[in-house]
Structure formats: structure tokens, C-alpha cells
mmCIF file of C-alpha atoms in Angstrom:
data_model
loop_
_atom_site.group_PDB
_atom_site.id
_atom_site.type_symbol
_atom_site.label_atom_id
_atom_site.label_comp_id
_atom_site.label_asym_id
_atom_site.label_seq_id
_atom_site.Cartn_x
_atom_site.Cartn_y
_atom_site.Cartn_z
ATOM 1 C CA MET U 1 1.420 2.850 -30.551
ATOM 2 C CA VAL U 2 0.173 1.386 -27.255
ATOM 3 C CA SER U 3 0.793 -2.299 -26.516
ATOM 4 C CA ALA U 4 -2.155 -4.544 -25.682
ATOM 5 C CA ARG U 5 -1.048 -4.907 -22.036
ATOM 6 C CA ASP U 6 -1.266 -1.115 -21.600
ATOM 7 C CA VAL U 7 -4.949 -1.009 -22.577
ATOM 8 C CA CYS U 8 -7.772 -1.672 -20.107
ATOM 9 C CA PRO U 9 -9.780 -4.655 -21.378
ATOM 10 C CA ASP U 10 -13.010 -3.198 -19.961
ATOM 11 C CA THR U 11 -12.831 0.414 -21.158
ATOM 12 C CA GLY U 12 -10.327 0.267 -24.008
ATOM 13 C CA LEU U 13 -8.498 3.243 -22.485
ATOM 14 C CA ALA U 14 -4.712 3.401 -22.331
ATOM 15 C CA ARG U 15 -2.961 3.062 -18.976
ATOM 16 C CA LEU U 16 -1.759 6.277 -17.335
ATOM 17 C CA SER U 17 1.903 7.150 -17.471
ATOM 18 C CA TYR U 18 3.749 7.431 -14.154
ATOM 19 C CA GLY U 19 3.703 11.230 -14.476
ATOM 20 C CA GLN U 20 -0.044 11.319 -15.162
ATOM 21 C CA ALA U 21 -0.771 9.033 -12.210
ATOM 22 C CA ARG U 22 1.468 11.105 -9.927
ATOM 23 C CA ALA U 23 -0.239 14.357 -10.956
ATOM 24 C CA LEU U 24 -3.751 12.945 -10.479
ATOM 25 C CA LEU U 25 -2.941 11.465 -7.068
ATOM 26 C CA ASP U 26 -1.419 14.751 -5.905
ATOM 27 C CA GLU U 27 -4.376 16.724 -7.260
ATOM 28 C CA HIS U 28 -6.927 14.599 -5.418
ATOM 29 C CA THR U 29 -5.081 14.279 -2.102
ATOM 30 C CA ALA U 30 -3.477 17.720 -1.778
ATOM 31 C CA THR U 31 -4.470 19.668 1.315
ATOM 32 C CA GLY U 32 -2.269 22.732 0.955
ATOM 33 C CA GLY U 33 -2.013 23.277 -2.784
ATOM 34 C CA SER U 34 -0.184 21.527 -5.565
ATOM 35 C CA GLY U 35 2.643 19.267 -4.416
ATOM 36 C CA THR U 36 1.233 18.614 -0.937
ATOM 37 C CA GLY U 37 -0.709 15.439 -1.705
ATOM 38 C CA TRP U 38 0.356 11.825 -1.533
ATOM 39 C CA ASP U 39 2.975 10.474 -3.861
ATOM 40 C CA LEU U 40 2.776 7.058 -5.463
ATOM 41 C CA HIS U 41 5.352 5.582 -3.103
ATOM 42 C CA GLU U 42 3.287 6.620 -0.050
ATOM 43 C CA PHE U 43 0.229 5.133 -1.734
ATOM 44 C CA ARG U 44 2.092 1.835 -2.069
ATOM 45 C CA HIS U 45 3.044 1.896 1.626
ATOM 46 C CA SER U 46 -0.552 2.579 2.614
ATOM 47 C CA ALA U 47 -1.964 -0.169 0.396
ATOM 48 C CA LEU U 48 0.411 -2.794 1.811
ATOM 49 C CA THR U 49 -0.333 -1.692 5.370
ATOM 50 C CA HIS U 50 -4.097 -1.936 4.818
ATOM 51 C CA LEU U 51 -3.743 -5.376 3.248
ATOM 52 C CA GLY U 52 -1.601 -6.551 6.167
ATOM 53 C CA GLU U 53 -4.065 -5.174 8.732
ATOM 54 C CA ALA U 54 -6.859 -6.982 6.874
ATOM 55 C CA GLY U 55 -5.040 -10.266 7.443
ATOM 56 C CA ALA U 56 -3.001 -10.772 4.276
ATOM 57 C CA GLY U 57 -0.073 -13.029 5.028
ATOM 58 C CA LEU U 58 3.568 -12.304 4.368
ATOM 59 C CA LEU U 59 3.718 -14.399 1.194
ATOM 60 C CA MET U 60 0.665 -12.650 -0.261
ATOM 61 C CA LEU U 61 2.101 -9.223 0.582
ATOM 62 C CA MET U 62 5.382 -10.227 -1.048
ATOM 63 C CA ALA U 63 3.526 -11.419 -4.155
ATOM 64 C CA LYS U 64 1.533 -8.190 -4.359
ATOM 65 C CA SER U 65 4.546 -5.925 -3.857
ATOM 66 C CA ARG U 66 6.936 -8.174 -5.833
ATOM 67 C CA HIS U 67 9.499 -8.134 -3.043
ATOM 68 C CA LYS U 68 11.810 -11.132 -3.009
ATOM 69 C CA LYS U 69 12.951 -10.781 0.613
ATOM 70 C CA PRO U 70 10.731 -10.335 3.698
ATOM 71 C CA GLU U 71 13.152 -7.813 5.190
ATOM 72 C CA ASN U 72 12.645 -5.511 2.182
ATOM 73 C CA LEU U 73 8.867 -5.669 2.551
ATOM 74 C CA ARG U 74 9.046 -4.959 6.286
ATOM 75 C CA ARG U 75 9.758 -1.251 5.776
ATOM 76 C CA TYR U 76 6.500 -0.857 3.848
ATOM 77 C CA PHE U 77 4.226 -2.380 6.469
ATOM 78 C CA LYS U 78 3.437 0.107 9.248
ATOM 79 C CA PRO U 79 0.460 -1.164 11.274
ATOM 80 C CA SER U 80 -1.647 1.442 13.038
ATOM 81 C CA PRO U 81 -1.816 1.639 16.849
ATOM 82 C CA GLU U 82 -5.419 0.403 16.593
ATOM 83 C CA ALA U 83 -4.339 -2.698 14.653
ATOM 84 C CA ILE U 84 -1.622 -3.443 17.209
ATOM 85 C CA ALA U 85 -4.109 -3.006 20.071
ATOM 86 C CA GLU U 86 -6.567 -5.349 18.357
ATOM 87 C CA LEU U 87 -3.861 -7.967 17.927
ATOM 88 C CA THR U 88 -2.769 -7.574 21.555
ATOM 89 C CA SER U 89 -6.383 -8.019 22.699
ATOM 90 C CA LEU U 90 -6.281 -11.571 21.344
ATOM 91 C CA LEU U 91 -3.961 -12.477 24.242
ATOM 92 C CA ALA U 92 -6.608 -11.759 26.872
ATOM 93 C CA PRO U 93 -10.054 -11.118 25.386
ATOM 94 C CA GLY U 94 -12.211 -9.043 27.707
ATOM 95 C CA ASP U 95 -9.283 -7.958 29.877
ATOM 96 C CA SER U 96 -9.188 -4.152 29.592
ATOM 97 C CA ARG U 97 -6.121 -3.869 31.864
ATOM 98 C CA ARG U 98 -3.770 -4.811 29.007
#
């Protein structure tokens, strides 16, 4: 029996188990055969990084990830070099020497 919270209200389909989600993510991201794709933990890291680069604040990232302490969330947020360069450019717009 599936509880009501495990059923999609739009489709009526049951939510995937962790194992099913892991297998599907690996299948669709694998580059060198089974077991070479992303895992769900990496997917979580990536999602939080993209949200942070899009401007989500610390409190919103903590709410999304359900972390209680900022220092625990910090390890998940890995901004790209491009995002860091864009942020740095705010210090001197138009100055390409920085």
C-alpha cells in the first residue's frame, strides 16, 4: 500500500524508490557503461551549486537542502570558475585587467 504523500497528485503514479532513482540517474548519465553515471548525492551537490550561482541566498539553500548549519551546507556549494569571475567583475565593471 502506498501512502498519499508518495503519489504524484498530477499523474497518480507512485514515487520512485531510492534504488529506482539511482538506477535511472546512472542509466541516463553514464558515459562509460553501467555504474559510471552520476549518483544522487552528486546530483544534490550540483543542484545546490546551480541554485547558489543563480542567486539563491544562504537561508533559501538551507531550506531546500534541510541543513540546519551553514557550515554543513558549505561543502555542497562549489561555484564554477565562471561564476566566481562574474562575481569578481562586479568590483570593477569594464576593467578587464582584474
